[in-house]
């Protein structure tokens, strides 16, 4: 793809989100260098995308010295900082004017500081975390980006972000994208907590949990959990939404930090962090657990087990659900 000022893109992080997003980039024709902490993942990616303009970045800190844009999709901002400015950091070896786009879910205050720390190297930083309107929507180029940064930097990286997404929102200067990400995940957690309450109480009164989501999906209670993740992955025990419970806990902690620095004391935010932290501590929940496994906490506390439905899928749109009458 011919985009002014962008001849080579770097992409670090090929996990559940990074892999599909990186595929979107190369399928749009951007020549791309990739890297991941897992060498096998890199080779699997290259094999799956033979014939496309992608190759593994040379080993060592100079592997991305020629890229015009570098995208990071890693677990958190600490990892981003280590990649760029750690012992074997790549930032000192990158060319002046390169714009780094952190699509990870990072602490916004760390992002602002990182931007300042990159300036002596002539590097620019944009934060552009990701969400989606349906499970695995990012696989089809339907990501939503929340973007923070300088206008000229955003203008430079926008064609690459467009390759990965359907919706893009510039929410302010550097760090504001990551603040918006914490809001998104806070709302997700609060809705899921309420939905899980409904399942447990409904069970006591003999109401089918799937029917609870059916009703809500054609009413004002519709949310990501009722239509997608908890309905299709939590109730079915599939637990494969692609988003880790530990990551949600981390994001809820960031949300608390944002509220605290704004001078806001929010009881609900604190309760959500504590609740999902407790879910992560459940005896049969692994550190790598999908966030839909949070339902186990509600079941244990109530001393019951919800029935596991068969053949239940996501509810894409309200019109997809037929009326029983």
Tab-separated table of N, CA and C in Angstrom, residues 198-317:
chain	number	residue	atom	x	y	z
A	198	UNK	N	-28.695	-11.460	38.137
A	198	UNK	CA	-29.997	-11.852	37.590
A	198	UNK	C	-30.077	-13.361	37.370
A	199	UNK	N	-28.993	-13.952	36.887
A	199	UNK	CA	-28.969	-15.405	36.684
A	199	UNK	C	-29.219	-16.147	38.002
A	200	UNK	N	-28.515	-15.731	39.042
A	200	UNK	CA	-28.587	-16.429	40.324
A	200	UNK	C	-29.964	-16.267	40.966
A	201	UNK	N	-30.450	-15.037	40.995
A	201	UNK	CA	-31.773	-14.795	41.578
A	201	UNK	C	-32.855	-15.454	40.717
A	202	UNK	N	-32.704	-15.349	39.400
A	202	UNK	CA	-33.665	-15.973	38.504
A	202	UNK	C	-33.729	-17.481	38.703
A	203	UNK	N	-32.569	-18.089	38.920
A	203	UNK	CA	-32.516	-19.533	39.166
A	203	UNK	C	-33.355	-19.911	40.384
A	204	UNK	N	-33.294	-19.081	41.408
A	204	UNK	CA	-34.045	-19.343	42.632
A	204	UNK	C	-35.552	-19.351	42.370
A	205	UNK	N	-35.956	-18.590	41.352
A	205	UNK	CA	-37.383	-18.515	41.014
A	205	UNK	C	-37.738	-19.358	39.792
A	206	UNK	N	-36.777	-20.155	39.331
A	206	UNK	CA	-37.069	-21.060	38.233
A	206	UNK	C	-37.079	-20.434	36.855
A	207	UNK	N	-36.381	-19.308	36.675
A	207	UNK	CA	-36.331	-18.658	35.367
A	207	UNK	C	-35.060	-19.070	34.637
A	208	UNK	N	-35.207	-19.518	33.403
A	208	UNK	CA	-34.094	-19.984	32.577
A	208	UNK	C	-33.121	-18.834	32.304
A	209	UNK	N	-31.822	-19.016	32.595
A	209	UNK	CA	-30.862	-17.931	32.358
A	209	UNK	C	-30.768	-17.523	30.887
A	210	UNK	N	-30.919	-18.487	29.966
A	210	UNK	CA	-30.896	-18.123	28.550
A	210	UNK	C	-32.081	-17.218	28.216
A	211	UNK	N	-33.242	-17.519	28.800
A	211	UNK	CA	-34.409	-16.675	28.554
A	211	UNK	C	-34.204	-15.266	29.119
A	212	UNK	N	-33.473	-15.186	30.217
A	212	UNK	CA	-33.157	-13.859	30.764
A	212	UNK	C	-32.410	-13.028	29.723
A	213	UNK	N	-31.417	-13.646	29.077
A	213	UNK	CA	-30.680	-12.897	28.045
A	213	UNK	C	-31.555	-12.635	26.828
A	214	UNK	N	-32.437	-13.586	26.474
A	214	UNK	CA	-33.333	-13.375	25.336
A	214	UNK	C	-34.196	-12.131	25.534
A	215	UNK	N	-34.763	-12.007	26.734
A	215	UNK	CA	-35.618	-10.854	27.025
A	215	UNK	C	-34.808	-9.566	27.000
A	216	UNK	N	-33.658	-9.581	27.649
A	216	UNK	CA	-32.846	-8.367	27.721
A	216	UNK	C	-32.336	-7.939	26.353
A	217	UNK	N	-32.094	-8.913	25.488
A	217	UNK	CA	-31.554	-8.579	24.170
A	217	UNK	C	-32.556	-7.896	23.253
A	218	UNK	N	-33.825	-7.883	23.655
A	218	UNK	CA	-34.814	-7.094	22.908
A	218	UNK	C	-35.422	-6.033	23.819
A	219	UNK	N	-34.621	-5.618	24.813
A	219	UNK	CA	-35.062	-4.596	25.756
A	219	UNK	C	-33.916	-3.692	26.156
A	220	UNK	N	-34.182	-2.871	27.146
A	220	UNK	CA	-33.188	-1.873	27.554
A	220	UNK	C	-32.017	-2.488	28.319
A	221	UNK	N	-32.136	-3.750	28.717
A	221	UNK	CA	-31.057	-4.398	29.450
A	221	UNK	C	-29.983	-5.001	28.565
A	222	UNK	N	-30.147	-4.898	27.242
A	222	UNK	CA	-29.183	-5.500	26.324
A	222	UNK	C	-27.785	-4.916	26.543
A	223	UNK	N	-26.786	-5.786	26.581
A	223	UNK	CA	-25.399	-5.348	26.700
A	223	UNK	C	-24.503	-6.431	26.120
A	224	UNK	N	-23.216	-6.216	26.162
A	224	UNK	CA	-22.265	-7.152	25.555
A	224	UNK	C	-22.364	-8.538	26.180
A	225	UNK	N	-22.608	-8.590	27.478
A	225	UNK	CA	-22.722	-9.876	28.152
A	225	UNK	C	-23.975	-10.635	27.765
A	226	UNK	N	-25.114	-9.949	27.706
A	226	UNK	CA	-26.370	-10.628	27.366
A	226	UNK	C	-26.374	-11.105	25.925
A	227	UNK	N	-25.767	-10.332	25.028
A	227	UNK	CA	-25.814	-10.659	23.602
A	227	UNK	C	-24.662	-11.546	23.164
A	228	UNK	N	-23.532	-11.436	23.839
A	228	UNK	CA	-22.337	-12.105	23.326
A	228	UNK	C	-21.624	-12.953	24.385
A	229	UNK	N	-20.766	-12.344	25.158
A	229	UNK	CA	-19.791	-13.120	25.926
A	229	UNK	C	-20.386	-14.042	26.995
A	230	UNK	N	-21.164	-13.500	27.924
A	230	UNK	CA	-21.673	-14.337	29.006
A	230	UNK	C	-22.718	-15.317	28.483
A	231	UNK	N	-23.530	-14.877	27.558
A	231	UNK	CA	-24.537	-15.751	26.947
A	231	UNK	C	-23.888	-16.930	26.215
A	232	UNK	N	-22.963	-16.628	25.309
A	232	UNK	CA	-22.423	-17.659	24.416
A	232	UNK	C	-21.201	-18.384	24.967
A	233	UNK	N	-20.497	-17.780	25.926
A	233	UNK	CA	-19.269	-18.377	26.439
A	233	UNK	C	-19.337	-18.717	27.930
A	234	UNK	N	-20.023	-17.887	28.708
A	234	UNK	CA	-20.134	-18.148	30.137
A	234	UNK	C	-21.129	-19.250	30.458
A	235	UNK	N	-22.371	-19.095	30.019
A	235	UNK	CA	-23.410	-20.086	30.300
A	235	UNK	C	-23.079	-21.452	29.694
A	236	UNK	N	-22.463	-21.445	28.527
A	236	UNK	CA	-22.145	-22.705	27.852
A	236	UNK	C	-20.877	-23.367	28.375
A	237	UNK	N	-20.153	-22.652	29.241
A	237	UNK	CA	-18.888	-23.128	29.801
A	237	UNK	C	-17.789	-23.237	28.738
A	238	UNK	N	-17.952	-22.526	27.640
A	238	UNK	CA	-16.916	-22.536	26.604
A	238	UNK	C	-15.726	-21.687	27.020
A	239	UNK	N	-16.012	-20.554	27.657
A	239	UNK	CA	-14.973	-19.666	28.184
A	239	UNK	C	-13.935	-19.299	27.138
A	240	UNK	N	-14.386	-18.850	26.002
A	240	UNK	CA	-13.446	-18.539	24.914
A	240	UNK	C	-13.764	-17.205	24.263
A	241	UNK	N	-14.040	-16.204	25.075
A	241	UNK	CA	-14.322	-14.876	24.525
A	241	UNK	C	-13.067	-14.225	23.958
A	242	UNK	N	-11.892	-14.661	24.474
A	242	UNK	CA	-10.628	-14.100	24.004
A	242	UNK	C	-10.081	-12.988	24.880
A	243	UNK	N	-10.770	-12.693	25.988
A	243	UNK	CA	-10.309	-11.627	26.877
A	243	UNK	C	-10.114	-12.212	28.271
A	244	UNK	N	-8.928	-12.040	28.819
A	244	UNK	CA	-8.574	-12.654	30.087
A	244	UNK	C	-9.180	-11.966	31.298
A	245	UNK	N	-9.560	-12.759	32.291
A	245	UNK	CA	-10.091	-12.209	33.536
A	245	UNK	C	-9.037	-11.367	34.248
A	246	UNK	N	-7.788	-11.805	34.213
A	246	UNK	CA	-6.710	-11.034	34.846
A	246	UNK	C	-6.549	-9.672	34.183
A	247	UNK	N	-6.756	-9.620	32.869
A	247	UNK	CA	-6.669	-8.338	32.161
A	247	UNK	C	-7.810	-7.414	32.573
A	248	UNK	N	-9.003	-7.990	32.770
A	248	UNK	CA	-10.134	-7.164	33.215
A	248	UNK	C	-9.866	-6.600	34.605
A	249	UNK	N	-9.334	-7.428	35.492
A	249	UNK	CA	-8.994	-6.954	36.836
A	249	UNK	C	-7.972	-5.830	36.759
A	250	UNK	N	-6.989	-6.002	35.896
A	250	UNK	CA	-5.973	-4.963	35.712
A	250	UNK	C	-6.609	-3.670	35.221
A	251	UNK	N	-7.520	-3.777	34.262
A	251	UNK	CA	-8.172	-2.588	33.715
A	251	UNK	C	-9.078	-1.916	34.742
A	252	UNK	N	-9.728	-2.707	35.579
A	252	UNK	CA	-10.569	-2.132	36.632
A	252	UNK	C	-9.720	-1.402	37.667
A	253	UNK	N	-8.509	-1.883	37.894
A	253	UNK	CA	-7.593	-1.188	38.794
A	253	UNK	C	-7.141	0.138	38.191
A	254	UNK	N	-6.896	0.132	36.879
A	254	UNK	CA	-6.558	1.386	36.194
A	254	UNK	C	-7.717	2.367	36.297
A	255	UNK	N	-8.939	1.854	36.155
A	255	UNK	CA	-10.114	2.718	36.261
A	255	UNK	C	-10.184	3.388	37.628
A	256	UNK	N	-9.860	2.629	38.669
A	256	UNK	CA	-9.823	3.206	40.018
A	256	UNK	C	-8.763	4.295	40.113
A	257	UNK	N	-7.612	4.069	39.506
A	257	UNK	CA	-6.523	5.038	39.522
A	257	UNK	C	-6.930	6.324	38.811
A	258	UNK	N	-7.611	6.174	37.681
A	258	UNK	CA	-8.081	7.343	36.933
A	258	UNK	C	-9.060	8.149	37.777
A	259	UNK	N	-10.027	7.464	38.395
A	259	UNK	CA	-11.024	8.151	39.220
A	259	UNK	C	-10.363	8.845	40.410
A	260	UNK	N	-9.387	8.158	41.020
A	260	UNK	CA	-8.696	8.729	42.179
A	260	UNK	C	-7.951	10.002	41.821
A	261	UNK	N	-7.255	9.971	40.687
A	261	UNK	CA	-6.495	11.147	40.274
A	261	UNK	C	-7.411	12.289	39.845
A	262	UNK	N	-8.654	11.943	39.502
A	262	UNK	CA	-9.635	12.980	39.173
A	262	UNK	C	-10.324	13.510	40.426
A	263	UNK	N	-9.987	12.924	41.582
A	263	UNK	CA	-10.581	13.360	42.833
A	263	UNK	C	-11.987	12.840	43.045
A	264	UNK	N	-12.318	11.722	42.378
A	264	UNK	CA	-13.662	11.157	42.459
A	264	UNK	C	-13.633	9.871	43.270
A	265	UNK	N	-14.479	9.796	44.279
A	265	UNK	CA	-14.601	8.585	45.089
A	265	UNK	C	-15.831	7.829	44.601
A	266	UNK	N	-15.619	6.738	43.881
A	266	UNK	CA	-16.733	5.988	43.312
A	266	UNK	C	-16.810	4.598	43.922
A	267	UNK	N	-17.867	4.375	44.682
A	267	UNK	CA	-18.049	3.098	45.376
A	267	UNK	C	-18.204	1.949	44.401
A	268	UNK	N	-18.939	2.164	43.316
A	268	UNK	CA	-19.199	1.096	42.362
A	268	UNK	C	-17.908	0.623	41.696
A	269	UNK	N	-17.046	1.563	41.334
A	269	UNK	CA	-15.784	1.192	40.694
A	269	UNK	C	-14.942	0.327	41.622
A	270	UNK	N	-14.911	0.691	42.894
A	270	UNK	CA	-14.154	-0.080	43.875
A	270	UNK	C	-14.762	-1.470	44.052
A	271	UNK	N	-16.089	-1.521	44.091
A	271	UNK	CA	-16.775	-2.800	44.249
A	271	UNK	C	-16.519	-3.722	43.059
A	272	UNK	N	-16.521	-3.160	41.846
A	272	UNK	CA	-16.284	-3.986	40.664
A	272	UNK	C	-14.869	-4.562	40.684
A	273	UNK	N	-13.902	-3.759	41.075
A	273	UNK	CA	-12.522	-4.244	41.131
A	273	UNK	C	-12.402	-5.372	42.146
A	274	UNK	N	-12.967	-5.186	43.331
A	274	UNK	CA	-12.896	-6.203	44.376
A	274	UNK	C	-13.603	-7.482	43.954
A	275	UNK	N	-14.774	-7.329	43.345
A	275	UNK	CA	-15.571	-8.492	42.945
A	275	UNK	C	-14.858	-9.340	41.903
A	276	UNK	N	-14.329	-8.704	40.872
A	276	UNK	CA	-13.671	-9.473	39.821
A	276	UNK	C	-12.295	-9.979	40.261
A	277	UNK	N	-11.697	-9.304	41.214
A	277	UNK	CA	-10.473	-9.835	41.827
A	277	UNK	C	-10.803	-11.121	42.579
A	278	UNK	N	-11.942	-11.126	43.284
A	278	UNK	CA	-12.376	-12.336	43.980
A	278	UNK	C	-12.648	-13.461	42.989
A	279	UNK	N	-13.221	-13.121	41.840
A	279	UNK	CA	-13.494	-14.136	40.812
A	279	UNK	C	-12.197	-14.765	40.321
A	280	UNK	N	-11.162	-13.962	40.211
A	280	UNK	CA	-9.865	-14.460	39.756
A	280	UNK	C	-9.222	-15.371	40.792
A	281	UNK	N	-9.627	-15.220	42.046
A	281	UNK	CA	-9.061	-16.019	43.139
A	281	UNK	C	-9.838	-17.306	43.396
A	282	UNK	N	-10.884	-17.568	42.631
A	282	UNK	CA	-11.653	-18.794	42.810
A	282	UNK	C	-10.744	-20.021	42.652
A	283	UNK	N	-10.960	-21.066	43.448
A	283	UNK	CA	-10.078	-22.240	43.420
A	283	UNK	C	-9.926	-22.890	42.053
A	284	UNK	N	-10.992	-22.885	41.263
A	284	UNK	CA	-10.927	-23.549	39.951
A	284	UNK	C	-10.777	-22.570	38.798
A	285	UNK	N	-10.259	-21.389	39.094
A	285	UNK	CA	-10.006	-20.377	38.062
A	285	UNK	C	-8.502	-20.160	37.945
A	286	UNK	N	-7.962	-20.443	36.775
A	286	UNK	CA	-6.530	-20.294	36.533
A	286	UNK	C	-6.172	-18.830	36.263
A	287	UNK	N	-4.912	-18.445	36.461
A	287	UNK	CA	-4.493	-17.064	36.173
A	287	UNK	C	-4.755	-16.651	34.728
A	288	UNK	N	-4.754	-17.628	33.815
A	288	UNK	CA	-4.979	-17.343	32.400
A	288	UNK	C	-6.445	-17.441	31.997
A	289	UNK	N	-7.348	-17.531	32.962
A	289	UNK	CA	-8.762	-17.774	32.688
A	289	UNK	C	-9.400	-16.682	31.845
A	290	UNK	N	-10.354	-17.078	31.024
A	290	UNK	CA	-11.179	-16.142	30.271
A	290	UNK	C	-12.079	-15.397	31.253
A	291	UNK	N	-12.405	-14.151	30.931
A	291	UNK	CA	-13.176	-13.370	31.900
A	291	UNK	C	-14.602	-13.878	32.090
A	292	UNK	N	-15.105	-14.679	31.146
A	292	UNK	CA	-16.447	-15.238	31.307
A	292	UNK	C	-16.506	-16.280	32.426
A	293	UNK	N	-15.349	-16.715	32.921
A	293	UNK	CA	-15.319	-17.634	34.050
A	293	UNK	C	-15.680	-16.943	35.368
A	294	UNK	N	-15.853	-15.647	35.332
A	294	UNK	CA	-16.264	-14.923	36.539
A	294	UNK	C	-17.578	-15.465	37.092
A	295	UNK	N	-18.391	-16.066	36.218
A	295	UNK	CA	-19.680	-16.619	36.631
A	295	UNK	C	-19.520	-17.647	37.747
A	296	UNK	N	-18.370	-18.300	37.809
A	296	UNK	CA	-18.126	-19.313	38.838
A	296	UNK	C	-18.215	-18.724	40.246
A	297	UNK	N	-17.796	-17.468	40.409
A	297	UNK	CA	-17.847	-16.819	41.718
A	297	UNK	C	-19.283	-16.697	42.195
A	298	UNK	N	-20.148	-16.252	41.308
A	298	UNK	CA	-21.558	-16.077	41.665
A	298	UNK	C	-22.189	-17.425	42.026
A	299	UNK	N	-21.858	-18.448	41.268
A	299	UNK	CA	-22.422	-19.768	41.549
A	299	UNK	C	-21.954	-20.297	42.894
A	300	UNK	N	-20.678	-20.146	43.168
A	300	UNK	CA	-20.161	-20.665	44.446
A	300	UNK	C	-20.776	-19.928	45.620
A	301	UNK	N	-20.861	-18.608	45.524
A	301	UNK	CA	-21.432	-17.833	46.620
A	301	UNK	C	-22.890	-18.181	46.870
A	302	UNK	N	-23.615	-18.521	45.794
A	302	UNK	CA	-25.029	-18.863	45.925
A	302	UNK	C	-25.243	-20.344	46.225
A	303	UNK	N	-24.178	-21.142	46.116
A	303	UNK	CA	-24.278	-22.565	46.372
A	303	UNK	C	-25.103	-23.309	45.345
A	304	UNK	N	-24.982	-22.910	44.074
A	304	UNK	CA	-25.753	-23.570	43.022
A	304	UNK	C	-24.952	-23.602	41.731
A	305	UNK	N	-25.438	-24.354	40.773
A	305	UNK	CA	-24.805	-24.447	39.458
A	305	UNK	C	-25.891	-24.221	38.409
A	306	UNK	N	-25.710	-23.197	37.599
A	306	UNK	CA	-26.665	-22.915	36.537
A	306	UNK	C	-26.596	-24.018	35.489
A	307	UNK	N	-27.730	-24.296	34.858
A	307	UNK	CA	-27.722	-25.334	33.833
A	307	UNK	C	-26.932	-24.849	32.623
A	308	UNK	N	-26.301	-25.780	31.951
A	308	UNK	CA	-25.485	-25.471	30.778
A	308	UNK	C	-26.298	-25.707	29.512
A	309	UNK	N	-26.680	-24.649	28.810
A	309	UNK	CA	-27.484	-24.815	27.605
A	309	UNK	C	-26.657	-25.357	26.446
A	310	UNK	N	-27.307	-25.946	25.492
A	310	UNK	CA	-26.657	-26.500	24.313
A	310	UNK	C	-27.105	-25.732	23.076
A	311	UNK	N	-26.143	-25.405	22.209
A	311	UNK	CA	-26.494	-24.764	20.943
A	311	UNK	C	-26.813	-23.289	21.032
A	312	UNK	N	-26.504	-22.664	22.148
A	312	UNK	CA	-26.773	-21.234	22.291
A	312	UNK	C	-25.667	-20.438	21.615
A	313	UNK	N	-26.039	-19.452	20.816
A	313	UNK	CA	-25.068	-18.639	20.097
A	313	UNK	C	-25.218	-17.165	20.480
A	314	UNK	N	-24.334	-16.377	19.946
A	314	UNK	CA	-24.452	-14.934	20.146
A	314	UNK	C	-25.747	-14.420	19.537
A	315	UNK	N	-26.245	-13.354	20.088
A	315	UNK	CA	-27.432	-12.692	19.540
A	315	UNK	C	-26.960	-11.401	18.885
A	316	UNK	N	-26.752	-11.437	17.570
A	316	UNK	CA	-26.137	-10.317	16.868
A	316	UNK	C	-26.978	-9.046	16.922
A	317	UNK	N	-28.235	-9.159	16.542
A	317	UNK	CA	-29.112	-8.000	16.491
A	317	UNK	C	-30.472	-8.397	17.074
